[in-house]
Coordinates of C-alpha atoms in Angstrom, one line a residue:
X30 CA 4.0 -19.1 13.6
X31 CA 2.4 -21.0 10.6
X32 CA 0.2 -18.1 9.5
X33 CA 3.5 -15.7 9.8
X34 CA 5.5 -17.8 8.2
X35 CA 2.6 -17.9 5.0
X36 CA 2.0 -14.8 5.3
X37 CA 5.9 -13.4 4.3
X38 CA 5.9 -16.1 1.9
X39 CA 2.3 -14.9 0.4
X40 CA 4.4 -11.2 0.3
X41 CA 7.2 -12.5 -1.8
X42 CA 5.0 -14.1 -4.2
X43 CA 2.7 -11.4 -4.8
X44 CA 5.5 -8.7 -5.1
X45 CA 7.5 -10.5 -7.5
X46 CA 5.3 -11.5 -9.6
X47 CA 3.4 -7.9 -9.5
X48 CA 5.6 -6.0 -12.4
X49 CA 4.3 -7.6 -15.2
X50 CA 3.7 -3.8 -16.7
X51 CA 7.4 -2.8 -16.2
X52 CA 8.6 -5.8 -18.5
X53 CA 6.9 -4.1 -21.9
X54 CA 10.0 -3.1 -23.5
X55 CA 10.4 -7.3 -23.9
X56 CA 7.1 -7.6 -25.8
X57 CA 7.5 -4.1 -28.0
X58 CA 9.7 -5.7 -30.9
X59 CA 6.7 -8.3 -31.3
X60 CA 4.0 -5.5 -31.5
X61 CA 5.9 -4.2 -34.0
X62 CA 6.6 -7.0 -36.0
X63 CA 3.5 -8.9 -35.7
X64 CA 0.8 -6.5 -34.9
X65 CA 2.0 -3.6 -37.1
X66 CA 1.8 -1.3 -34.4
X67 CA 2.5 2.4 -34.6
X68 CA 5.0 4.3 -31.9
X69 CA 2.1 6.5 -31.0
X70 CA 0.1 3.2 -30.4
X71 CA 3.1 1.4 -28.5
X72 CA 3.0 4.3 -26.4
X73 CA -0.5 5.3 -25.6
X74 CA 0.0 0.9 -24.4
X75 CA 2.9 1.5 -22.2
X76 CA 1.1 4.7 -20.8
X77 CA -2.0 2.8 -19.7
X78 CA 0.0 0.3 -17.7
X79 CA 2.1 3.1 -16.4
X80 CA -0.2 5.5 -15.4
X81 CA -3.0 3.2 -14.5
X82 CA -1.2 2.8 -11.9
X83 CA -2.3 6.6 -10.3
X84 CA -6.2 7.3 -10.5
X85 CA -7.5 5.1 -8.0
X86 CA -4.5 4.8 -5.9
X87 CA -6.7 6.8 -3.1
X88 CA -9.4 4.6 -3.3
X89 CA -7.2 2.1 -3.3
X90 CA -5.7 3.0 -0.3
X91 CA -9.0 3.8 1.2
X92 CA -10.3 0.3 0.1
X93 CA -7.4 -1.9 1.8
X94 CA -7.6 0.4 5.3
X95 CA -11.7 -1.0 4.9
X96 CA -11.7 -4.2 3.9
X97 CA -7.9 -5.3 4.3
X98 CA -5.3 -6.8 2.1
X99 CA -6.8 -10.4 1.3
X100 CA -9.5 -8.1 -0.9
X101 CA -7.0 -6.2 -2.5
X102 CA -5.7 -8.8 -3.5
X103 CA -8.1 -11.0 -4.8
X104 CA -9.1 -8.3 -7.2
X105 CA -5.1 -8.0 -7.8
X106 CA -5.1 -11.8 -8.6
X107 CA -8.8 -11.1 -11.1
X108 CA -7.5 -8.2 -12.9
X109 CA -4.0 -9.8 -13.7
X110 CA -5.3 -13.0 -15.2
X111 CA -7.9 -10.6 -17.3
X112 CA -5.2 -8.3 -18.3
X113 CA -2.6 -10.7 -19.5
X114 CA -5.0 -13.4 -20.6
X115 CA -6.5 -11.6 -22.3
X116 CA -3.5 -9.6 -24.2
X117 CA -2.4 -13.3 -24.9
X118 CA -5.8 -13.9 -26.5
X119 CA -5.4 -10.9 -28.5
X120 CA -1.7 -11.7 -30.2
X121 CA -2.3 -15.1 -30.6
X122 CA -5.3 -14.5 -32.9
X123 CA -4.0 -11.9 -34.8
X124 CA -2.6 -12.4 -38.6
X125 CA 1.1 -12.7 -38.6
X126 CA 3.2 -10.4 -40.3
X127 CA 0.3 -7.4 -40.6
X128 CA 1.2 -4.7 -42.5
X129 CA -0.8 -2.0 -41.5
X130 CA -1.6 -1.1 -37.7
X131 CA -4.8 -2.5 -36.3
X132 CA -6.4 0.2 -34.7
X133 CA -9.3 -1.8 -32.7
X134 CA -6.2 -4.5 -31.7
X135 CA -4.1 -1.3 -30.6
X136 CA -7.2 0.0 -28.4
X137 CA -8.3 -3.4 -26.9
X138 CA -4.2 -3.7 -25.6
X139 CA -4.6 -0.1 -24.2
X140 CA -7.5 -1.4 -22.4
X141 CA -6.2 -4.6 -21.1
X142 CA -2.7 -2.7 -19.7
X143 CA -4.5 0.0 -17.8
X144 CA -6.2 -3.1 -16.1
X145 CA -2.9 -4.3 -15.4
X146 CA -1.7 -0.9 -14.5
X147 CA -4.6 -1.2 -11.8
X148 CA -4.4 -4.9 -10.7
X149 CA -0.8 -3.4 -9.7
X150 CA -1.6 -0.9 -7.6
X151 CA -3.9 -2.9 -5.8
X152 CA -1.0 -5.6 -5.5
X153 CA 1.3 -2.9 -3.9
X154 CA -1.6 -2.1 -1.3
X155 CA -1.9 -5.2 -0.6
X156 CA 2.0 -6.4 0.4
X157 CA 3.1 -3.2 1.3
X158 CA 0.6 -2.8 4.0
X159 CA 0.2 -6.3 5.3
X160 CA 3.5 -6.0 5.9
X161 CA 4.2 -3.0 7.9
X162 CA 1.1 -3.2 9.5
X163 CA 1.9 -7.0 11.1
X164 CA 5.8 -6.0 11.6
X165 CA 5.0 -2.8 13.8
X166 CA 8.2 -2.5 15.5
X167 CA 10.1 -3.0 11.9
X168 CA 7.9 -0.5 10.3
X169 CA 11.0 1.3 8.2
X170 CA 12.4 -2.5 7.4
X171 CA 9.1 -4.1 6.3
X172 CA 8.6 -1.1 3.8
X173 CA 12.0 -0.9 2.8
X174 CA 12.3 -4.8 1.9
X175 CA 8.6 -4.9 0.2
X176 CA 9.5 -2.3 -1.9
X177 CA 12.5 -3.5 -2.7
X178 CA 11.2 -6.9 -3.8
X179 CA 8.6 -5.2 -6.0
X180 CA 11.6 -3.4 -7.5
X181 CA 13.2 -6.5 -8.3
X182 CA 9.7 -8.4 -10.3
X183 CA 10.7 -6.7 -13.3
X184 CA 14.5 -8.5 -13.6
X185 CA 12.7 -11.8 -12.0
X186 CA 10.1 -11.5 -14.7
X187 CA 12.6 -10.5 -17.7
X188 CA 15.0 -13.5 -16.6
X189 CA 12.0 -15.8 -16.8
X190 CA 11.3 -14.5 -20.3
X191 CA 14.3 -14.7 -21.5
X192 CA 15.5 -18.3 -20.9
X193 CA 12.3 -20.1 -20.8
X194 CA 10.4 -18.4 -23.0
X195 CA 12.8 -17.1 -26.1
X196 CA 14.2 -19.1 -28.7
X197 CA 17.9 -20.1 -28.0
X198 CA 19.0 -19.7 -31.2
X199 CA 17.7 -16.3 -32.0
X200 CA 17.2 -14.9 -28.9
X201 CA 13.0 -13.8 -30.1
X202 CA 10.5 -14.1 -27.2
X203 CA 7.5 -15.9 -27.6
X204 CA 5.2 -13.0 -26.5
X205 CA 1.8 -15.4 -26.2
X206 CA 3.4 -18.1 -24.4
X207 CA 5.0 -15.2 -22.1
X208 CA 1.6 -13.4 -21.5
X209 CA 0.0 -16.8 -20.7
X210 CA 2.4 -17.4 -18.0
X211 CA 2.3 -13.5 -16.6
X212 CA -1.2 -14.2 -16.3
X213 CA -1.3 -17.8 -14.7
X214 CA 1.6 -16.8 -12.3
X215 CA 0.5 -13.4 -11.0
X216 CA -3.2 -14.5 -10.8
X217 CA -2.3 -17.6 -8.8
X218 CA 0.5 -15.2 -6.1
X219 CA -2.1 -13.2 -5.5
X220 CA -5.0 -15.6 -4.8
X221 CA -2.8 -17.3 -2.5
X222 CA -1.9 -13.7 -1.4
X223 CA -5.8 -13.8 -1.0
X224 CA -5.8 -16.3 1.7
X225 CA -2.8 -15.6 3.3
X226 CA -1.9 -11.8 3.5
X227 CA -3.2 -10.5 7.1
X228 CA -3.2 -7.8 9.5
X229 CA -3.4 -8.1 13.0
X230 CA -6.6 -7.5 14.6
X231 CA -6.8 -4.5 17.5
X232 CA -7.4 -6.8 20.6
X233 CA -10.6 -7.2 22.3
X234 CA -9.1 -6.4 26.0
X235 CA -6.4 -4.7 27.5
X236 CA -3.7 -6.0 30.2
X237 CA -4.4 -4.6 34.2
X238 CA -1.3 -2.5 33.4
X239 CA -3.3 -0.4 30.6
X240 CA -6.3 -0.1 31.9
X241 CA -4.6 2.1 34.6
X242 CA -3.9 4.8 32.0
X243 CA -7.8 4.9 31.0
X244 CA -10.0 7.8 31.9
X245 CA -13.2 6.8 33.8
X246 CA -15.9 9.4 35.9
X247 CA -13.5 9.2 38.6
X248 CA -10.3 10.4 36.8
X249 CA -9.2 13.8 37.4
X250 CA -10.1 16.3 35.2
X251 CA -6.9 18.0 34.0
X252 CA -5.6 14.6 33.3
X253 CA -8.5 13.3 31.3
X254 CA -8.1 16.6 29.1
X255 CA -4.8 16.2 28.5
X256 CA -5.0 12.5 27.1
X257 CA -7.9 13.3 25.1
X258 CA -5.5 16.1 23.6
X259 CA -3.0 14.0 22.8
X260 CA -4.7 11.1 21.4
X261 CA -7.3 13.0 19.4
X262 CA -4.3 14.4 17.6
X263 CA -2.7 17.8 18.0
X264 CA 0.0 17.8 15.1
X265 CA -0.1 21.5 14.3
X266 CA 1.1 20.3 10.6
X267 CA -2.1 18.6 10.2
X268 CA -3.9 20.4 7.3
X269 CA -7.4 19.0 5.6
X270 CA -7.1 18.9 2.1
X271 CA -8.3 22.3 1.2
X272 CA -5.5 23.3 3.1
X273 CA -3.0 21.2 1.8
X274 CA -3.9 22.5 -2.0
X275 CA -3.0 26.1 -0.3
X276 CA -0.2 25.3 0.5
X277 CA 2.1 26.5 -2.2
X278 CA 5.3 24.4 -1.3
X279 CA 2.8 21.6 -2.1
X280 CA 2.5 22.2 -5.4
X281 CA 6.0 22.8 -5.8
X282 CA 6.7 19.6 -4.7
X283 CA 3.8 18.2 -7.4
X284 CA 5.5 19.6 -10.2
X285 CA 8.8 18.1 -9.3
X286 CA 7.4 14.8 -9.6
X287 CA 5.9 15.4 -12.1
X288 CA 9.0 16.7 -13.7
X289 CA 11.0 13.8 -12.3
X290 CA 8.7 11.1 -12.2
X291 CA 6.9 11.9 -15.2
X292 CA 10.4 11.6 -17.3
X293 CA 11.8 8.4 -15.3
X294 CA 8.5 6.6 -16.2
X295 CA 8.5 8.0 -19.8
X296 CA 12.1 6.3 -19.9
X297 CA 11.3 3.2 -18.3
X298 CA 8.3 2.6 -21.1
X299 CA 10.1 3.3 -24.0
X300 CA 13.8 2.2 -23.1
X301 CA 13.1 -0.9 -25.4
X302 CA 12.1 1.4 -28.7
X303 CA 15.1 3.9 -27.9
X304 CA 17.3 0.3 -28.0
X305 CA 16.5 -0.6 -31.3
X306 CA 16.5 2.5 -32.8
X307 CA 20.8 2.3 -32.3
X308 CA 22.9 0.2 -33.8
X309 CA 24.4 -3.1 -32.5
X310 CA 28.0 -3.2 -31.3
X311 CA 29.9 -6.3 -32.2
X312 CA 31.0 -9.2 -29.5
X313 CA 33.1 -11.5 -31.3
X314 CA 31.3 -10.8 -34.4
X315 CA 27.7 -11.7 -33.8
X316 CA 25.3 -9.0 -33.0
X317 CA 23.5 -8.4 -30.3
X318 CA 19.7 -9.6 -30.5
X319 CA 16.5 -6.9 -30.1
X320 CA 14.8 -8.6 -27.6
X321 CA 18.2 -9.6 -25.7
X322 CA 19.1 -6.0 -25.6
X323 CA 15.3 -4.7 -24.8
X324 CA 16.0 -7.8 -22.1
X325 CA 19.4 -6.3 -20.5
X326 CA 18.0 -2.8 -20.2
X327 CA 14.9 -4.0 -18.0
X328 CA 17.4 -5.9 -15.6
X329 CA 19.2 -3.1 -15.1
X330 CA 16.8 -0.8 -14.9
X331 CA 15.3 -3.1 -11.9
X332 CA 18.6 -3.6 -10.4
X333 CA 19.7 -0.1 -10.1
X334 CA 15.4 0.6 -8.9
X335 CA 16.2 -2.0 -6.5
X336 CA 19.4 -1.5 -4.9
X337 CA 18.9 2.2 -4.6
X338 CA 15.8 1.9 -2.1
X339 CA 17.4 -0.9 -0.3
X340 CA 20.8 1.8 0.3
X341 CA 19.1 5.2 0.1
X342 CA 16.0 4.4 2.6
X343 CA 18.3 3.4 5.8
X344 CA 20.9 6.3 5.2
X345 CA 18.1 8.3 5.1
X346 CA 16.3 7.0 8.2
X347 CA 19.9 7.3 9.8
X348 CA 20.8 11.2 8.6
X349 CA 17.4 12.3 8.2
X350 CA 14.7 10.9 10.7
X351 CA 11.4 12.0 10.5
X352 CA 10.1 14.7 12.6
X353 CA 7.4 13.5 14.8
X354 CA 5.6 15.9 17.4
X355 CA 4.2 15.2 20.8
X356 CA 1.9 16.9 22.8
X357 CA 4.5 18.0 25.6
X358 CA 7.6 17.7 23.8
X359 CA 6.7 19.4 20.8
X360 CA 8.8 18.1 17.2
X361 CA 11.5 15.3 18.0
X362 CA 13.4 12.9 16.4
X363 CA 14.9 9.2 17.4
X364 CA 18.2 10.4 16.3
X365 CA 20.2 13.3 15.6
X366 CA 18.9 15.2 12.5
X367 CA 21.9 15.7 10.2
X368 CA 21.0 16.6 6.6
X369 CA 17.8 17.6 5.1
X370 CA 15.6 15.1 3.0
X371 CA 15.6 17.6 -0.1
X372 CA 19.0 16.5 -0.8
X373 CA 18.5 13.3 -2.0
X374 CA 15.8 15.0 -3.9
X375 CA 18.0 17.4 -5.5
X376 CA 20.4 14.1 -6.1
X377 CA 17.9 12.7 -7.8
X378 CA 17.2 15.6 -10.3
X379 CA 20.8 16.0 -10.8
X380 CA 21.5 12.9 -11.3
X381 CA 18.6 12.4 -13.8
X382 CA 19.7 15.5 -15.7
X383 CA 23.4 14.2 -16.3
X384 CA 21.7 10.8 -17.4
X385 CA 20.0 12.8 -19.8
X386 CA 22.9 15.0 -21.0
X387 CA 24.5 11.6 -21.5
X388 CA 21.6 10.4 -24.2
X389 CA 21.4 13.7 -25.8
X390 CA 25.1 14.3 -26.4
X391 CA 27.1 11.1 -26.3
X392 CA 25.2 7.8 -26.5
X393 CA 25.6 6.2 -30.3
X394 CA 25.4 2.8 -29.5
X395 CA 23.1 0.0 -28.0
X396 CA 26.0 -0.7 -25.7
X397 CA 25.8 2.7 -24.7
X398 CA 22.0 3.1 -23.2
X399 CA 23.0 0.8 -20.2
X400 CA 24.1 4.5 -18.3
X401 CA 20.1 5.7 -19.1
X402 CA 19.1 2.5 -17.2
X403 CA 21.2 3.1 -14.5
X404 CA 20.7 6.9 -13.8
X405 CA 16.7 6.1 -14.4
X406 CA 16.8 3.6 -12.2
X407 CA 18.9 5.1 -9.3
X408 CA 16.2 8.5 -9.7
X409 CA 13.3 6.7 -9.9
X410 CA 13.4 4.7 -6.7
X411 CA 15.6 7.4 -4.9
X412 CA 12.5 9.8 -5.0
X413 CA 9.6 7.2 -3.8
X414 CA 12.2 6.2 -1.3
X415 CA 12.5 9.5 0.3
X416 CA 9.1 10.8 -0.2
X417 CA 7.1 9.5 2.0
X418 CA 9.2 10.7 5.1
X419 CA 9.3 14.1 3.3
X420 CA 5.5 14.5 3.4
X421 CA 5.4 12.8 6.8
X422 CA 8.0 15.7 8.2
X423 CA 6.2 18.7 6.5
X424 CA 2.2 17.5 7.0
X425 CA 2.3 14.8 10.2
X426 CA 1.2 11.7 10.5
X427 CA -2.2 11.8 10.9
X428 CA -2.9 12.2 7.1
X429 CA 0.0 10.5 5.8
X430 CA -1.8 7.9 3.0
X431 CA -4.0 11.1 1.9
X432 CA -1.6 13.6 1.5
X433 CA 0.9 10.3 -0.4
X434 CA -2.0 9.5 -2.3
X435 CA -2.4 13.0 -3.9
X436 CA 1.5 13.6 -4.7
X437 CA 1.0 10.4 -6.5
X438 CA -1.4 12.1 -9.2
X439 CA 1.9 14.1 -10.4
X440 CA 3.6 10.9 -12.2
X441 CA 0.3 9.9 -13.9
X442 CA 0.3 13.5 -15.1
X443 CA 3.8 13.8 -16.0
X444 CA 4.1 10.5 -17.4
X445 CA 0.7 11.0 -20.1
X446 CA 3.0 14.1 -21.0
X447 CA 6.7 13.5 -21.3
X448 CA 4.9 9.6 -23.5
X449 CA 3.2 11.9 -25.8
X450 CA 6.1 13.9 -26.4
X451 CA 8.6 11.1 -27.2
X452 CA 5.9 9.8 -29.1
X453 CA 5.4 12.7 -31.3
X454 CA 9.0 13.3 -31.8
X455 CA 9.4 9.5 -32.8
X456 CA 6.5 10.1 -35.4
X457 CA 8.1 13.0 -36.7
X458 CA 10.8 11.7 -38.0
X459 CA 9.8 8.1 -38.7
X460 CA 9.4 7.0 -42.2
X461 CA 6.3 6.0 -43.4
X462 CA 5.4 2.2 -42.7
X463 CA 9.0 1.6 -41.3
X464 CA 10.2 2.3 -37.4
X465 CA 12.6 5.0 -36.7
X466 CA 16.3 4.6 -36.7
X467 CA 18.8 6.6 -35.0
X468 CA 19.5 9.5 -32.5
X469 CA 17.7 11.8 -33.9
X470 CA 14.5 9.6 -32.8
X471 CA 14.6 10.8 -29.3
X472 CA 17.8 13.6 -29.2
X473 CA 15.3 16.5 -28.2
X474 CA 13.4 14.3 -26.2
X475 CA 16.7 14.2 -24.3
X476 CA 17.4 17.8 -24.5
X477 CA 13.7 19.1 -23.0
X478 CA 13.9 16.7 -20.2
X479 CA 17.2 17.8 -19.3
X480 CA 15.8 21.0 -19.3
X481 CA 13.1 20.1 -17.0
X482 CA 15.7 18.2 -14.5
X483 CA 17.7 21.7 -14.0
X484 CA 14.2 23.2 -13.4
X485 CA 13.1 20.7 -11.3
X486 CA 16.3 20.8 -9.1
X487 CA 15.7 24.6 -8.8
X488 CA 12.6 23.5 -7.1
X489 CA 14.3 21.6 -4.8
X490 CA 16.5 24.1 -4.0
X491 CA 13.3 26.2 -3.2
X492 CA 11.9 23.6 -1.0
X493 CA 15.3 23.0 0.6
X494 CA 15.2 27.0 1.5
X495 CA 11.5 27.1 2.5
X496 CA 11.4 23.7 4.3
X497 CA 14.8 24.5 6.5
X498 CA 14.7 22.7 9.3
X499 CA 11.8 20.5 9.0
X500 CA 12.5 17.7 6.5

C-alpha cells in the first residue's frame, strides 16, 4: 500500500513539473530584451524544445519497455537539471541590455532546449506507463488522468512564475531565478520518480486454477493448436512496418498531423511573440504587462489542453470503443459502436481552422488572442486524445507503441515547418534592430494554416470514407 501510495504521488510530481518547454512564451520578452535575440533565433529555440520531443520517442519507448520507468526517469531528472541549469547559467552571465544578437548564446539555448525537449519525452514514458501498466483494470482512466496532469504543468508552472518569481510592481519575470527553480524542481520529481515509479513484475507462479488451461504432452492436439493461435497473435490488422508505410491511409493520416499538429505546436511556441506584437487594451487605465499577458495565454492554452482530454477521451471510449479481435469471435467491442473516431478528428481540424480564420480576420487586440489559446488548445489535445485508439482500431494491438511512435514523427515535421514559416514572415516585415509590431506580423501565417486545416479536414473526410466501419 506504501509503494502504491508513493508511486501515484511520484506520478504527480514528475508530470507536473515535466512542461518546463511549454512555458517559453514567459521567458521570450527577456530574450528579447536582454539577450538581443532575433525572431528566427527565438524560434529555431522554441523548435528544439518542441520538436525534441519526436526523434527518439521510439527508442524511448523501446528503452522504458527494457529497462522500465525508474531509468527513464532518472535520465528525465539528469537532462532537466542540465537543460535549465544550464539555460540559467547562460542568461545570468550575459551583458544586460545587448544590442546585437549573440549568435553563439542563441545556439548554446538551441542546444540546451532540445535537451529539454528530450528529458520530456522520457518524463512522459516514464508516468504514462507506470501508470497504466500497474492500474491494469483502469487502463483508459490511468492514461486519461496522466495525460491530463501533464496537460496541466504548463498553467502549474506559469502560476509559479508569475507570483513568486515576477516583480509585483511591474509584472517582469525574473527569467534566471525562474530557470534555477525549473531545474531544481523537475530534476528533484523525477529522481524521486527514479525511486519510486514501478511496474508490476509478471509473477513467478500461477494459481492450480491456471495451470489447468496450460498445454503439456498430454493435452490434446486440436486444443494445444488453437491456444498457440490465439496467443501467438492472429490480429489480421497486424502489419510489420514495411507494410504499414504501404499502406496509403497511413500516410494520409501522417500528413494530417502534420498539418494539425505541426500548426497547434507552431501556435503554442510563439503565442507569446504574436501577444506582444498587438496592442494593450485598457482595464481601468493601466495597461496590461508583456509577460502578464505572455502569462494568461499559457494558462489557457493548458487549461483548454487539459480539460479537453479529460471530456473528449471518456465520450470517446463511450461512442467509440476500440475494435479489438479474437480468435473465435472475430472484431468486437465492450459496447455499442456509435460514431466513428474520425469525427473528433474532423472536429479538431474544423475547429482549428475557424481559430485561425479568427486571427487572420478579426483579432486586433491582446485581449483578443485568448480565442487562439482556446481553439489551439481544445485541437491539440483533442487529436492525441483520440489517436491512439484510432491506430489501435485500424492496425491491432500487437504493434500499438510502434505504429504511435511513427505517427509521432509527423508533428516534429510539421512543427520545424509551420516555426520556419512564421519565422520568416516575422522577419519580413520586422524593422531592422526593433521586433515586429502588428497584424501584419503573422496575418498570412494565419491565412496558410487555415488553408492547411480545410485540407486537412478533407483528409479526414477521406479516412472517414476509407476507414468506415472500423474506427
Amino acid at each position: 500500500m506504501l509503494s502504491t501510495t508513493l508511486q501515484c504521488l511520484a506520478i504527480v510530481c514528475t508530470s507536473l513539473s515535466a512542461g518546463g518547454i511549454f512555458v517559453f512564451p514567459l521567458l521570450v520578452s527577456a530574450f528579447i530584451e536582454h539577450l538581443g535575440l532575433t525572431q528566427s533565433q527565438l524560434s529555431t529555440i522554441a523548435l528544439a524544445g518542441m520538436a525534441g520531443q519526436y526523434p527518439f520517442s521510439s527508442l524511448v519507448g523501446i528503452l522504458s519497455d527494457r529497462c522500465g520507468p525508474r531509468f527513464c526517469s532518472l535520465l528525465a531528472a539528469l537532462m532537466f537539471f542540465a537543460a535549465f541549469g544550464l539555460s540559467a547559467l547562460e542568461i545570468s552571465s550575459a551583458p544586460e541590455h545587448s544590442e546585437r544578437s549573440n549568435t553563439a548564446v542563441s545556439q548554446r539555448l538551441t542546444v540546451y532546449f532540445a535537451m529539454a525537449g528530450l528529458a520530456t519525452v522520457l518524463s512522459y514514458f516514464s508516468f504514462v506507463f507506470s501508470a497504466t501498466k500497474t492500474f491494469t483494470r483502469y487502463f483508459t482512466l490511468a492514461s486519461g488522468l496522466t495525460m491530463s496532469l501533464f496537460g496541466l504543468s504548463p498553467l502549474f508552472l506559469s502560476y509559479l512564475g508569475s507570483n513568486f518569481f515576477s516583480d509585483p510592481t511591474t509584472g517582469t519575470l525574473d527569467v534566471t531565478r525562474f530557470l534555477q527553480f525549473l531545474a531544481a524542481f523537475a530534476g528533484v520529481a523525477h529522481l524521486f520518480g527514479a525511486c519510486a515509479l514501478t511496474v508490476p513484475s509478471t509473477p513467478a507462479t500461477t494459481s492450480p486454477s491456471d495451470t489447468t488451461d496450460i498445454p503439456d504432452e498430454r493435452s490434446r492436439l486440436i486444443e494445444r493448436e488453437i491456444s498457440s493461435e490465439c496467443t501467438t497473435g492472429t490480429d489480421p490488422r497486424d502489419k510489420s512496418t514495411l507494410e504499414l508505410l504501404r499502406d496509403l491511409n497511413f500516410w494520409i493520416l501522417a500528413l494530417y498531423m502534420v498539418m494539425i499538429l505541426g500548426a497547434c505546436e507552431m501556435i503554442m511556441s510563439n503565442v507569446g511573440t504574436i501577444v506582444l506584437s498587438l496592442p494593450s487594451e485598457l482595464v481601468q487605465t493601466v495597461a496590461i504587462k508583456d509577460d502578464q499577458s505572455a502569462a494568461f495565454q499559457v494558462k489557457i492554452l493548458s487549461i483548454a489542453n487539459t480539460v479537453s482530454r479529460l471530456l473528449i477521451g471518456p465520450f470517446a471510449d463511450f461512442a467509440s470503443p476500440v475494435f479489438s479481435y479474437e480468435h473465435l469471435q472475430g472484431f468486437t467491442t465492450v459496447r455499442k459502436h456509435h460514431i466513428s473516431r474520425i469525427v473528433f478528428l474532423s472536429g479538431a481540424s474544423s475547429l482549428l481552422a475557424l481559430t485561425c480564420s479568427w486571427m487572420a480576420f478579426g483579432a486586433q487586440t491582446r485581449h483578443d488572442v485568448w480565442l487562439l489559446s482556446v481553439g489551439t488548445g481544445i485541437t491539440y489535445g483533442s487529436v492525441f486524445t483520440v489517436l491512439p485508439g484510432v491506430s489501435c482500431s485500424i492496425w491491432g494491438m500487437q504493434n500499438l507503441a510502434r505504429n504511435f511512435g511513427i505517427l509521432t514523427y509527423s508533428p516534429f515535421v510539421g512543427t520545424t515547418l509551420y516555426s520556419y514559416l512564421y519565422a520568416l514572415i516575422v522577419e519580413r516585415h520586422s524593422p531592422k534592430g526593433t521586433a515586429c509590431q502588428g497584424r501584419i506580423c503573422w496575418e498570412s501565417t494565419f491565412i496558410f494554416c487555415l488553408g492547411t486545416s480545410l485540407a486537412a479536414l478533407a483528409m479526414s473526410a477521406i479516412l472517414w470514407r476509407n476507414w468506415s466501419g472500423r474506427t
